[in-house]
């Protein structure tokens, strides 16, 4: 009897002990999952988390989420300067005199819904005076996502241009791929700022002028997309989300779960969602990125607007047609899914002169599918573009544009801990290191060519901009998000003669409410 009791007690003890250890390891896994995989990084340590000796001196510039603030943060993770505008700010580019151009999110932009439209570009002086304020937002068009600076102080900006269902059908689009509210096509405009509010649009390029389709023979742009990689197949498969009733939409808008401008059909309208643009003055070319179709494109900027609408003229002789494209050759029917390299990519840009890899492109490849037993992850790609001796992009017969593989890439050692399925960016530094913004988490870090993380800072700040009706903006899940973070070397002309001491006191960091308050509407 006694033996049985001892045996039973032993079994009980062992089972409790083993349950405890199991619980511990589950908790540990849960903790590391929280630390490594929560794409928004709600509960991970913030501020400066990795520092090293002998880093290039400099600062990180970024827009504080849900605020009108741009911060400049030093290598110790301290805020040393701020620019403050009068709208929520999306991202900014620094000028040599310490002023900046910023994308200001005008809450009043009409028609276009979804994240990305911002509506205004503003120039803000070092001491936060609004020097120029240009609105480009009406029922026909709106500035969205990114813009690029040119050496002549002009700006190249991406804008949606609304087209009707009928316009799209007239362009050979298949009706079943056409949103009833019409597609938002894309244009690039070159803005020459005038005075304190005005601008001249001195050059334009429209994607609608460079389409091909093999669906409707009666249309002028009928042809085989595989024979015309310089044009965009207007019938690339596009998922049209199901319509929603106006009553349901009204409820979602009231609950803050739908954009104020959403209509029952508009969710399918953003068919290309161009999210990045960069200008190369040496080549007089523009690169831009469409995450919806998982491709980047290069076009000639040396054309007149008239030539940009056609297929001849400019340095390339190809008018506004694509000089180069990469990422998803199925879009021009050369290759299959195995040849696809890009997955909702962002922030494509040339590596500037005097940096290692000059002339190559870098980009943030957001949402690369894992194997069948693992999660999606992000990577940074560097691409060496195939060119002949005259500088023309090489395209072999019946083959997609190269390269077959990026010349360099960064992926986290465990693959999945580096992940932001949207926004984000990267750029090469003079040292040869690469500066990365994992946007959903607001995590900025610097990696060596070998992929070692030598500096890391997680944005701990969030502002308090309210909606037009005074309601607070939901802080979840995009609590600390950052669209673009830029490393600016200490010898940048903007800092000449400026005192860059840590602000005293430092701004208050933003911490999430305690757990018990989480059920409340933030
Ligand atoms: O939530 N935003 O502000 C947001 C979301 C997506 C987005 O588009 S993306 O292509 O940059 O991911 C831009 C802004």
Short mmCIF file of C-alpha atoms and ligand atoms in Angstrom, two decimals:
data_model
loop_
_atom_site.label_atom_id
_atom_site.label_comp_id
_atom_site.label_asym_id
_atom_site.label_seq_id
_atom_site.Cartn_x
_atom_site.Cartn_y
_atom_site.Cartn_z
CA UNK A 1 0.00 0.00 0.00
CA UNK A 2 2.71 2.34 1.02
CA UNK A 3 4.64 1.47 -2.16
CA UNK A 4 1.60 2.32 -4.24
CA UNK A 5 1.20 5.64 -2.45
CA UNK A 6 4.85 6.52 -3.04
CA UNK A 7 4.49 5.53 -6.71
CA UNK A 8 1.32 7.61 -7.10
CA UNK A 9 2.93 10.60 -5.42
CA UNK A 10 6.00 10.25 -7.61
CA UNK A 11 3.86 10.11 -10.75
CA UNK A 12 1.86 13.13 -9.58
CA UNK A 13 5.01 15.08 -8.75
CA UNK A 14 6.67 14.17 -12.04
CA UNK A 15 3.62 15.08 -14.04
CA UNK A 16 3.27 18.45 -12.23
CA UNK A 17 7.01 19.08 -12.70
CA UNK A 18 6.93 18.13 -16.36
CA UNK A 19 3.86 20.29 -16.92
CA UNK A 20 5.66 23.16 -15.24
CA UNK A 21 8.73 22.79 -17.42
CA UNK A 22 6.52 22.43 -20.50
CA UNK A 23 4.67 25.58 -19.43
CA UNK A 24 7.99 27.33 -18.99
CA UNK A 25 9.20 26.38 -22.43
CA UNK A 26 5.86 27.34 -23.96
CA UNK A 27 6.07 30.69 -22.21
CA UNK A 28 9.59 31.10 -23.48
CA UNK A 29 8.46 30.31 -26.98
CA UNK A 30 5.56 32.70 -26.59
CA UNK A 31 7.96 35.37 -25.36
CA UNK A 32 10.37 34.89 -28.23
CA UNK A 33 7.49 34.79 -30.68
CA UNK A 34 6.36 38.10 -29.20
CA UNK A 35 9.84 39.51 -29.43
CA UNK A 36 10.71 38.23 -32.83
CA UNK A 37 7.56 37.86 -34.81
CA UNK A 38 4.90 40.38 -33.79
CA UNK A 39 5.25 42.45 -36.92
CA UNK A 40 4.27 45.64 -35.07
CA UNK A 41 6.61 45.09 -32.12
CA UNK A 42 4.12 46.30 -29.52
CA UNK A 43 5.88 44.91 -26.46
CA UNK A 44 9.57 44.82 -27.32
CA UNK A 45 12.26 47.09 -25.83
CA UNK A 46 12.43 50.46 -27.61
CA UNK A 47 15.02 53.19 -28.03
CA UNK A 48 18.69 52.35 -28.63
CA UNK A 49 19.18 48.57 -28.46
CA UNK A 50 22.47 47.94 -30.32
CA UNK A 51 25.49 50.23 -30.61
CA UNK A 52 29.07 49.63 -31.80
CA UNK A 53 32.37 51.45 -31.98
CA UNK A 54 33.68 53.12 -35.11
CA UNK A 55 30.31 53.69 -36.74
CA UNK A 56 30.01 56.48 -39.29
CA UNK A 57 28.87 59.59 -37.41
CA UNK A 58 25.40 60.75 -38.34
CA UNK A 59 21.72 60.96 -37.54
CA UNK A 60 18.46 59.27 -38.45
CA UNK A 61 15.60 61.39 -39.76
CA UNK A 62 12.03 60.08 -39.58
CA UNK A 63 8.43 61.17 -39.15
CA UNK A 64 7.00 60.42 -35.71
CA UNK A 65 3.84 58.37 -36.31
CA UNK A 66 0.52 60.15 -35.85
CA UNK A 67 2.23 63.53 -35.44
CA UNK A 68 3.39 66.59 -37.34
CA UNK A 69 6.95 66.01 -36.14
CA UNK A 70 10.11 64.99 -37.95
CA UNK A 71 12.84 63.89 -35.52
CA UNK A 72 16.58 63.74 -35.96
CA UNK A 73 18.07 61.06 -33.66
CA UNK A 74 21.79 60.73 -32.92
CA UNK A 75 23.83 57.52 -32.61
CA UNK A 76 23.04 57.37 -28.87
CA UNK A 77 19.33 57.30 -29.62
CA UNK A 78 18.77 60.91 -28.46
CA UNK A 79 16.56 63.39 -30.31
CA UNK A 80 18.76 66.34 -31.33
CA UNK A 81 16.40 68.30 -33.54
CA UNK A 82 12.77 68.44 -34.58
CA UNK A 83 10.83 70.02 -37.42
CA UNK A 84 7.17 70.64 -36.70
CA UNK A 85 4.60 71.24 -39.43
CA UNK A 86 0.85 71.84 -39.36
CA UNK A 87 -0.36 68.45 -40.70
CA UNK A 88 0.34 64.84 -39.91
CA UNK A 89 3.58 64.06 -41.71
CA UNK A 90 4.25 60.92 -43.73
CA UNK A 91 7.96 61.29 -44.59
CA UNK A 92 10.52 63.91 -45.60
CA UNK A 93 13.67 64.66 -47.61
CA UNK A 94 16.38 66.93 -46.19
CA UNK A 95 17.78 69.86 -48.20
CA UNK A 96 21.28 71.32 -48.01
CA UNK A 97 20.15 74.42 -46.07
CA UNK A 98 18.51 72.34 -43.30
CA UNK A 99 14.98 72.82 -44.57
CA UNK A 100 13.04 69.80 -45.79
CA UNK A 101 10.31 68.81 -48.19
CA UNK A 102 7.69 66.71 -46.49
CA UNK A 103 4.62 64.73 -47.51
CA UNK A 104 1.82 66.19 -45.41
CA UNK A 105 -1.29 64.07 -44.87
CA UNK A 106 -4.11 66.47 -45.57
CA UNK A 107 -7.13 64.85 -43.86
CA UNK A 108 -9.40 66.61 -46.32
CA UNK A 109 -8.21 64.97 -49.54
CA UNK A 110 -11.29 63.88 -51.49
CA UNK A 111 -12.43 60.64 -53.18
CA UNK A 112 -9.39 58.42 -52.82
CA UNK A 113 -9.49 56.03 -49.88
CA UNK A 114 -7.00 53.61 -48.39
CA UNK A 115 -3.58 54.31 -46.92
CA UNK A 116 -1.09 56.19 -49.04
CA UNK A 117 -2.74 59.38 -50.36
CA UNK A 118 -1.27 62.43 -48.62
CA UNK A 119 -2.26 65.37 -50.82
CA UNK A 120 0.31 68.06 -49.96
CA UNK A 121 4.03 68.66 -50.26
CA UNK A 122 5.41 71.32 -47.95
CA UNK A 123 8.80 72.93 -47.51
CA UNK A 124 9.60 73.46 -43.83
CA UNK A 125 12.58 75.53 -42.66
CA UNK A 126 15.10 74.29 -40.06
CA UNK A 127 13.15 76.31 -37.49
CA UNK A 128 9.79 74.91 -38.62
CA UNK A 129 8.39 77.77 -40.72
CA UNK A 130 6.18 76.64 -43.61
CA UNK A 131 8.03 78.08 -46.62
CA UNK A 132 5.96 76.43 -49.36
CA UNK A 133 2.67 74.56 -49.18
CA UNK A 134 1.43 72.87 -52.34
CA UNK A 135 -1.83 70.97 -52.45
CA UNK A 136 -2.49 68.51 -55.28
CA UNK A 137 -5.67 66.70 -54.34
CA UNK A 138 -9.05 66.85 -56.02
CA UNK A 139 -11.64 64.41 -57.38
CA UNK A 140 -9.39 63.55 -60.34
CA UNK A 141 -5.99 63.14 -58.75
CA UNK A 142 -4.09 63.02 -55.47
CA UNK A 143 -0.43 62.83 -54.44
CA UNK A 144 0.28 59.49 -52.82
CA UNK A 145 3.15 57.60 -51.16
CA UNK A 146 6.47 59.00 -52.35
CA UNK A 147 8.16 61.85 -54.18
CA UNK A 148 11.77 62.40 -55.29
CA UNK A 149 13.98 65.49 -55.30
CA UNK A 150 15.85 66.62 -58.40
CA UNK A 151 19.10 68.63 -58.43
CA UNK A 152 17.29 71.59 -60.08
CA UNK A 153 15.01 71.87 -57.01
CA UNK A 154 12.09 70.31 -58.86
CA UNK A 155 10.13 67.42 -57.38
CA UNK A 156 8.98 64.24 -59.11
CA UNK A 157 5.79 63.05 -57.45
CA UNK A 158 3.51 60.04 -57.85
CA UNK A 159 -0.22 60.75 -58.17
CA UNK A 160 -3.31 58.63 -58.68
CA UNK A 161 -5.52 59.68 -61.55
CA UNK A 162 -9.09 58.47 -61.36
CA UNK A 163 -10.51 56.79 -64.47
CA UNK A 164 -14.04 55.52 -64.96
CA UNK A 165 -15.10 51.92 -65.54
CA UNK A 166 -15.90 52.94 -69.13
CA UNK A 167 -12.43 54.49 -69.62
CA UNK A 168 -10.86 51.19 -68.56
CA UNK A 169 -13.03 49.11 -70.87
CA UNK A 170 -12.18 51.49 -73.71
CA UNK A 171 -8.52 50.77 -72.94
CA UNK A 172 -9.09 47.02 -73.39
CA UNK A 173 -9.41 46.03 -69.73
CA UNK A 174 -11.41 42.87 -69.07
CA UNK A 175 -14.71 43.79 -67.37
CA UNK A 176 -14.26 41.11 -64.69
CA UNK A 177 -10.93 42.72 -63.70
CA UNK A 178 -12.34 46.24 -63.65
CA UNK A 179 -13.58 47.78 -60.40
CA UNK A 180 -17.03 49.34 -60.81
CA UNK A 181 -15.69 52.56 -59.31
CA UNK A 182 -13.04 52.62 -62.05
CA UNK A 183 -9.29 52.04 -61.66
CA UNK A 184 -6.96 54.64 -60.19
CA UNK A 185 -4.29 54.89 -62.83
CA UNK A 186 -0.91 56.44 -62.05
CA UNK A 187 0.98 59.47 -63.24
CA UNK A 188 4.31 61.04 -62.39
CA UNK A 189 4.42 64.84 -62.35
CA UNK A 190 7.45 67.11 -62.22
CA UNK A 191 6.70 70.04 -59.93
CA UNK A 192 8.53 73.37 -60.17
CA UNK A 193 7.66 75.17 -56.90
CA UNK A 194 6.53 78.79 -57.28
CA UNK A 195 6.21 81.35 -54.48
CA UNK A 196 4.78 80.17 -51.18
CA UNK A 197 1.94 78.00 -52.49
CA UNK A 198 2.11 77.66 -56.25
CA UNK A 199 3.76 75.32 -58.71
CA UNK A 200 4.16 74.73 -62.40
CA UNK A 201 3.78 71.13 -63.58
CA UNK A 202 6.59 71.04 -66.14
CA UNK A 203 6.58 67.36 -67.16
CA UNK A 204 4.15 64.45 -66.93
CA UNK A 205 4.17 60.73 -67.54
CA UNK A 206 1.02 58.59 -67.48
CA UNK A 207 0.97 54.80 -67.15
CA UNK A 208 -2.22 54.77 -69.25
CA UNK A 209 -0.11 55.74 -72.31
CA UNK A 210 2.01 52.58 -72.04
CA UNK A 211 -0.50 49.74 -71.94
CA UNK A 212 -0.93 46.67 -74.10
CA UNK A 213 -3.61 43.97 -73.98
CA UNK A 214 -4.42 40.76 -75.82
CA UNK A 215 -8.12 40.70 -74.98
CA UNK A 216 -9.96 43.19 -77.22
CA UNK A 217 -8.81 43.17 -80.85
CA UNK A 218 -10.85 46.27 -81.61
CA UNK A 219 -8.61 48.50 -79.51
CA UNK A 220 -5.47 50.25 -80.76
CA UNK A 221 -3.30 48.83 -77.95
CA UNK A 222 -4.07 45.19 -78.88
CA UNK A 223 -0.95 43.01 -79.07
CA UNK A 224 1.03 40.23 -77.42
CA UNK A 225 2.48 41.38 -74.05
CA UNK A 226 5.35 38.87 -74.41
CA UNK A 227 6.51 40.74 -77.53
CA UNK A 228 6.26 44.13 -75.79
CA UNK A 229 8.04 44.13 -72.45
CA UNK A 230 8.31 47.91 -72.87
CA UNK A 231 4.56 48.10 -72.22
CA UNK A 232 2.31 47.03 -69.34
CA UNK A 233 -0.28 44.32 -69.88
CA UNK A 234 -3.53 46.05 -68.86
CA UNK A 235 -5.05 42.69 -67.96
CA UNK A 236 -2.57 41.46 -65.43
CA UNK A 237 -4.68 39.43 -63.09
CA UNK A 238 -6.03 41.67 -60.40
CA UNK A 239 -8.13 40.62 -57.47
CA UNK A 240 -11.30 42.67 -57.19
CA UNK A 241 -12.53 42.54 -53.61
CA UNK A 242 -16.26 41.87 -53.31
CA UNK A 243 -18.46 44.95 -53.08
CA UNK A 244 -19.91 45.93 -49.73
CA UNK A 245 -23.38 47.40 -49.17
CA UNK A 246 -23.59 51.10 -48.31
CA UNK A 247 -25.30 50.21 -45.00
CA UNK A 248 -22.47 47.89 -43.93
CA UNK A 249 -19.90 50.42 -45.06
CA UNK A 250 -21.59 53.15 -43.00
CA UNK A 251 -21.30 50.91 -39.93
CA UNK A 252 -17.61 50.18 -40.62
CA UNK A 253 -16.84 53.88 -41.14
CA UNK A 254 -18.62 54.72 -37.86
CA UNK A 255 -16.51 52.04 -36.13
CA UNK A 256 -13.35 53.49 -37.68
CA UNK A 257 -12.81 50.25 -39.59
CA UNK A 258 -13.06 51.76 -43.07
CA UNK A 259 -11.61 54.87 -44.66
CA UNK A 260 -13.85 57.96 -44.79
CA UNK A 261 -13.71 57.99 -48.61
CA UNK A 262 -14.37 54.30 -49.19
CA UNK A 263 -17.31 53.49 -51.47
CA UNK A 264 -19.00 50.08 -51.89
CA UNK A 265 -16.66 49.33 -54.82
CA UNK A 266 -13.52 51.41 -54.33
CA UNK A 267 -11.42 48.73 -52.61
CA UNK A 268 -10.51 47.38 -56.05
CA UNK A 269 -9.55 50.71 -57.59
CA UNK A 270 -5.93 50.97 -56.45
CA UNK A 271 -4.61 48.62 -59.11
CA UNK A 272 -0.91 49.60 -59.15
CA UNK A 273 -0.33 51.40 -55.82
CA UNK A 274 3.04 52.85 -56.88
CA UNK A 275 4.83 53.36 -53.57
CA UNK A 276 8.38 54.52 -54.34
CA UNK A 277 10.12 56.81 -56.84
CA UNK A 278 13.76 57.84 -57.24
CA UNK A 279 15.58 59.99 -59.77
CA UNK A 280 19.04 59.39 -61.26
CA UNK A 281 20.37 62.72 -62.56
CA UNK A 282 23.41 61.14 -64.29
CA UNK A 283 21.16 58.93 -66.40
CA UNK A 284 18.15 61.29 -66.40
CA UNK A 285 16.02 58.26 -65.57
CA UNK A 286 13.31 57.49 -63.02
CA UNK A 287 12.80 54.23 -61.15
CA UNK A 288 9.50 53.42 -59.49
CA UNK A 289 7.91 50.46 -57.76
CA UNK A 290 4.46 48.87 -58.02
CA UNK A 291 3.96 46.43 -55.15
CA UNK A 292 0.53 45.38 -56.43
CA UNK A 293 2.12 43.85 -59.50
CA UNK A 294 5.44 43.08 -57.74
CA UNK A 295 7.65 44.90 -60.23
CA UNK A 296 10.03 47.85 -60.45
CA UNK A 297 10.31 49.94 -63.63
CA UNK A 298 12.79 52.41 -65.13
CA UNK A 299 11.68 55.13 -67.54
CA UNK A 300 13.45 57.92 -69.40
CA UNK A 301 13.01 61.45 -68.06
CA UNK A 302 14.88 63.20 -70.88
CA UNK A 303 11.68 63.26 -72.98
CA UNK A 304 9.26 66.11 -73.50
CA UNK A 305 5.81 65.51 -71.99
CA UNK A 306 4.58 64.78 -75.50
CA UNK A 307 7.34 62.21 -76.07
CA UNK A 308 6.68 60.73 -72.63
CA UNK A 309 3.13 59.93 -73.82
CA UNK A 310 4.48 58.02 -76.82
CA UNK A 311 7.05 55.41 -77.80
CA UNK A 312 9.81 57.52 -79.37
CA UNK A 313 12.13 60.33 -78.35
CA UNK A 314 14.37 61.12 -75.41
CA UNK A 315 17.92 59.85 -74.82
CA UNK A 316 16.71 56.28 -75.11
CA UNK A 317 14.68 56.87 -78.27
CA UNK A 318 11.86 54.98 -76.55
CA UNK A 319 9.68 57.88 -75.36
CA UNK A 320 7.89 56.99 -72.12
CA UNK A 321 8.03 53.20 -72.57
CA UNK A 322 9.77 51.07 -69.96
CA UNK A 323 13.54 50.87 -70.41
CA UNK A 324 13.86 48.19 -67.75
CA UNK A 325 11.64 46.19 -65.43
CA UNK A 326 12.34 43.50 -62.86
CA UNK A 327 10.66 41.37 -60.28
CA UNK A 328 7.79 39.53 -61.90
CA UNK A 329 8.30 38.54 -65.54
CA UNK A 330 4.96 36.73 -65.61
CA UNK A 331 3.57 40.27 -66.04
CA UNK A 332 4.98 40.21 -69.58
CA UNK A 333 4.48 36.50 -70.08
CA UNK A 334 8.15 35.62 -69.97
CA UNK A 335 8.56 33.11 -67.18
CA UNK A 336 6.37 31.61 -64.52
CA UNK A 337 5.91 31.92 -60.76
CA UNK A 338 9.36 30.44 -60.10
CA UNK A 339 10.88 33.51 -61.83
CA UNK A 340 9.11 35.94 -59.56
CA UNK A 341 11.53 37.75 -57.23
CA UNK A 342 9.57 40.61 -55.70
CA UNK A 343 6.80 40.47 -53.12
CA UNK A 344 5.14 43.80 -52.28
CA UNK A 345 8.49 45.64 -52.42
CA UNK A 346 9.22 49.22 -51.31
CA UNK A 347 11.76 52.05 -51.52
CA UNK A 348 13.57 51.16 -54.72
CA UNK A 349 16.47 53.57 -55.27
CA UNK A 350 19.82 53.90 -56.97
CA UNK A 351 22.94 53.72 -54.85
CA UNK A 352 24.45 57.19 -55.18
CA UNK A 353 27.93 57.90 -56.53
CA UNK A 354 30.85 57.45 -54.11
CA UNK A 355 28.99 54.69 -52.21
CA UNK A 356 29.91 50.99 -52.59
CA UNK A 357 27.65 49.53 -55.27
CA UNK A 358 27.12 52.94 -56.94
CA UNK A 359 24.70 52.65 -59.85
CA UNK A 360 23.06 49.51 -58.50
CA UNK A 361 19.53 49.52 -57.10
CA UNK A 362 18.52 48.67 -53.55
CA UNK A 363 15.02 47.82 -52.40
CA UNK A 364 13.09 46.35 -49.49
CA UNK A 365 11.41 43.07 -50.53
CA UNK A 366 8.62 42.92 -47.96
CA UNK A 367 6.68 39.72 -48.00
CA UNK A 368 8.70 36.80 -49.36
CA UNK A 369 6.80 33.54 -48.95
CA UNK A 370 8.44 31.08 -46.55
CA UNK A 371 8.62 27.40 -47.30
CA UNK A 372 5.43 25.44 -46.78
CA UNK A 373 6.38 24.96 -43.12
CA UNK A 374 7.58 28.48 -42.32
CA UNK A 375 6.45 32.09 -42.20
CA UNK A 376 6.88 34.90 -44.70
CA UNK A 377 9.87 37.18 -44.22
CA UNK A 378 11.53 40.34 -45.59
CA UNK A 379 14.87 40.85 -47.37
CA UNK A 380 16.94 43.73 -48.72
CA UNK A 381 18.07 43.26 -52.32
CA UNK A 382 20.87 44.96 -54.24
CA UNK A 383 20.57 44.62 -58.01
CA UNK A 384 23.34 45.07 -60.57
CA UNK A 385 21.50 46.01 -63.73
CA UNK A 386 22.45 44.32 -67.01
CA UNK A 387 23.75 46.98 -69.42
CA UNK A 388 25.61 46.99 -72.70
CA UNK A 389 28.63 49.23 -73.39
CA UNK A 390 26.32 52.09 -74.47
CA UNK A 391 24.42 51.89 -71.19
CA UNK A 392 21.27 50.31 -72.65
CA UNK A 393 19.53 47.72 -70.50
CA UNK A 394 20.09 44.26 -71.96
CA UNK A 395 17.10 42.08 -72.75
CA UNK A 396 17.70 38.73 -74.44
CA UNK A 397 15.18 37.34 -76.89
CA UNK A 398 12.23 35.61 -75.19
CA UNK A 399 13.97 35.99 -71.81
CA UNK A 400 13.03 38.21 -68.87
CA UNK A 401 15.25 41.11 -67.82
CA UNK A 402 18.14 40.09 -65.56
CA UNK A 403 19.76 39.73 -63.18
CA UNK A 404 18.76 36.18 -62.29
CA UNK A 405 19.69 36.88 -58.65
CA UNK A 406 20.39 39.98 -56.56
CA UNK A 407 24.12 40.75 -56.24
CA UNK A 408 23.70 41.16 -52.46
CA UNK A 409 20.92 40.55 -50.01
CA UNK A 410 20.23 40.83 -46.32
CA UNK A 411 17.94 38.32 -44.62
CA UNK A 412 17.77 37.82 -40.82
CA UNK A 413 19.75 34.84 -39.54
CA UNK A 414 16.53 33.14 -38.39
CA UNK A 415 14.77 34.45 -41.53
CA UNK A 416 11.44 35.27 -39.92
CA UNK A 417 12.33 37.85 -37.24
CA UNK A 418 12.96 40.52 -39.89
CA UNK A 419 9.53 41.13 -41.34
CA UNK A 420 7.29 44.00 -42.32
CA UNK A 421 4.71 43.00 -44.91
CA UNK A 422 4.19 46.62 -45.97
CA UNK A 423 5.80 50.15 -45.88
CA UNK A 424 9.62 50.02 -44.98
CA UNK A 425 12.86 50.78 -46.80
CA UNK A 426 16.64 50.54 -47.04
CA UNK A 427 19.56 52.46 -48.43
CA UNK A 428 23.31 52.03 -48.80
CA UNK A 429 25.65 54.06 -46.60
CA UNK A 430 29.07 55.46 -47.61
CA UNK A 431 30.78 52.87 -45.40
CA UNK A 432 29.24 50.05 -47.44
CA UNK A 433 26.85 49.18 -44.63
CA UNK A 434 23.14 49.24 -45.35
CA UNK A 435 20.59 51.17 -43.31
CA UNK A 436 17.21 49.47 -42.96
CA UNK A 437 13.78 50.58 -41.78
CA UNK A 438 11.55 47.64 -40.79
CA UNK A 439 8.55 49.90 -41.01
CA UNK A 440 5.69 48.13 -39.21
CA UNK A 441 7.77 47.95 -36.01
CA UNK A 442 9.51 51.30 -36.49
CA UNK A 443 12.82 49.43 -36.18
CA UNK A 444 15.87 51.08 -37.78
CA UNK A 445 19.13 49.16 -37.99
CA UNK A 446 22.46 49.12 -39.78
CA UNK A 447 23.98 45.94 -41.19
CA UNK A 448 27.47 45.23 -42.51
CA UNK A 449 27.92 43.62 -45.94
CA UNK A 450 28.17 40.32 -44.01
CA UNK A 451 24.77 40.92 -42.40
CA UNK A 452 25.95 41.76 -38.88
CA UNK A 453 23.69 44.22 -37.06
CA UNK A 454 25.94 47.02 -35.73
CA UNK A 455 23.35 49.59 -34.69
CA UNK A 456 19.66 49.36 -33.86
CA UNK A 457 17.04 51.80 -32.61
CA UNK A 458 13.33 51.23 -32.23
CA UNK A 459 11.10 54.27 -32.47
CA UNK A 460 9.59 54.84 -29.01
CA UNK A 461 7.57 57.92 -29.99
CA UNK A 462 4.04 58.54 -31.13
CA UNK A 463 2.12 61.81 -31.47
CA UNK A 464 -1.42 62.78 -30.66
CA UNK A 465 -2.96 64.01 -33.88
CA UNK A 466 -6.73 63.63 -33.78
CA UNK A 467 -9.27 63.03 -36.49
CA UNK A 468 -11.16 65.99 -37.98
CA UNK A 469 -14.08 65.34 -35.58
CA UNK A 470 -11.74 65.36 -32.57
CA UNK A 471 -11.76 61.59 -31.99
CA UNK A 472 -8.40 59.96 -31.20
CA UNK A 473 -6.78 57.87 -33.93
CA UNK A 474 -6.61 54.12 -33.26
CA UNK A 475 -3.13 53.32 -31.92
CA UNK A 476 -3.35 49.64 -32.72
CA UNK A 477 -1.84 47.95 -34.54
CA UNK A 478 0.35 50.62 -36.20
CA UNK A 479 1.54 52.10 -32.93
CA UNK A 480 5.18 52.83 -33.80
CA UNK A 481 5.10 52.52 -37.61
CA UNK A 482 7.49 54.48 -39.83
CA UNK A 483 7.21 54.66 -43.62
CA UNK A 484 10.72 55.94 -44.23
CA UNK A 485 13.81 56.42 -42.02
CA UNK A 486 16.95 57.95 -43.50
CA UNK A 487 20.51 57.91 -42.19
CA UNK A 488 22.07 61.34 -42.73
CA UNK A 489 25.88 61.53 -42.34
CA UNK A 490 27.18 64.14 -39.90
CA UNK A 491 28.99 65.98 -42.72
CA UNK A 492 25.73 66.70 -44.60
CA UNK A 493 25.66 70.42 -45.56
CA UNK A 494 22.34 70.81 -43.71
CA UNK A 495 24.17 70.50 -40.37
CA UNK A 496 26.90 73.06 -41.10
CA UNK A 497 26.97 75.62 -38.31
CA UNK A 498 24.08 73.92 -36.46
CA UNK A 499 24.31 72.85 -32.85
CA UNK A 500 23.03 69.29 -32.56
CA UNK A 501 22.81 68.75 -28.81
CA UNK A 502 20.27 66.31 -27.35
CA UNK A 503 16.99 68.12 -26.65
CA UNK A 504 16.61 68.68 -22.91
CA UNK A 505 14.27 67.29 -21.79
CA UNK A 506 13.92 64.48 -24.31
CA UNK A 507 10.38 63.97 -25.68
CA UNK A 508 8.10 61.63 -23.71
CA UNK A 509 8.18 58.10 -25.03
CA UNK A 510 4.89 56.44 -25.86
CA UNK A 511 3.99 53.33 -23.91
CA UNK A 512 0.97 51.23 -24.60
CA UNK A 513 -1.77 51.30 -21.96
CA UNK A 514 -1.58 48.58 -19.31
CA UNK A 515 -3.06 45.24 -20.27
CA UNK A 516 -6.39 45.74 -18.44
CA UNK A 517 -7.13 48.81 -20.58
CA UNK A 518 -6.53 46.99 -23.84
CA UNK A 519 -10.21 46.12 -24.32
CA UNK A 520 -11.12 49.79 -24.42
CA UNK A 521 -11.29 51.64 -27.66
CA UNK A 522 -7.97 53.48 -27.80
O1 LIG B 1 -1.12 52.93 -42.82
N1 LIG B 1 -0.48 53.66 -43.57
O2 LIG B 1 -0.28 54.80 -43.34
C1 LIG B 1 -0.01 53.08 -44.80
C2 LIG B 1 -0.29 51.76 -45.09
C3 LIG B 1 0.12 51.23 -46.33
C4 LIG B 1 0.77 52.04 -47.21
O3 LIG B 1 1.12 51.53 -48.43
S1 LIG B 1 2.49 50.83 -48.66
O4 LIG B 1 2.52 50.42 -50.06
O5 LIG B 1 3.53 51.82 -48.40
O6 LIG B 1 2.62 49.69 -47.74
C5 LIG B 1 1.06 53.35 -46.92
C6 LIG B 1 0.66 53.88 -45.69
#
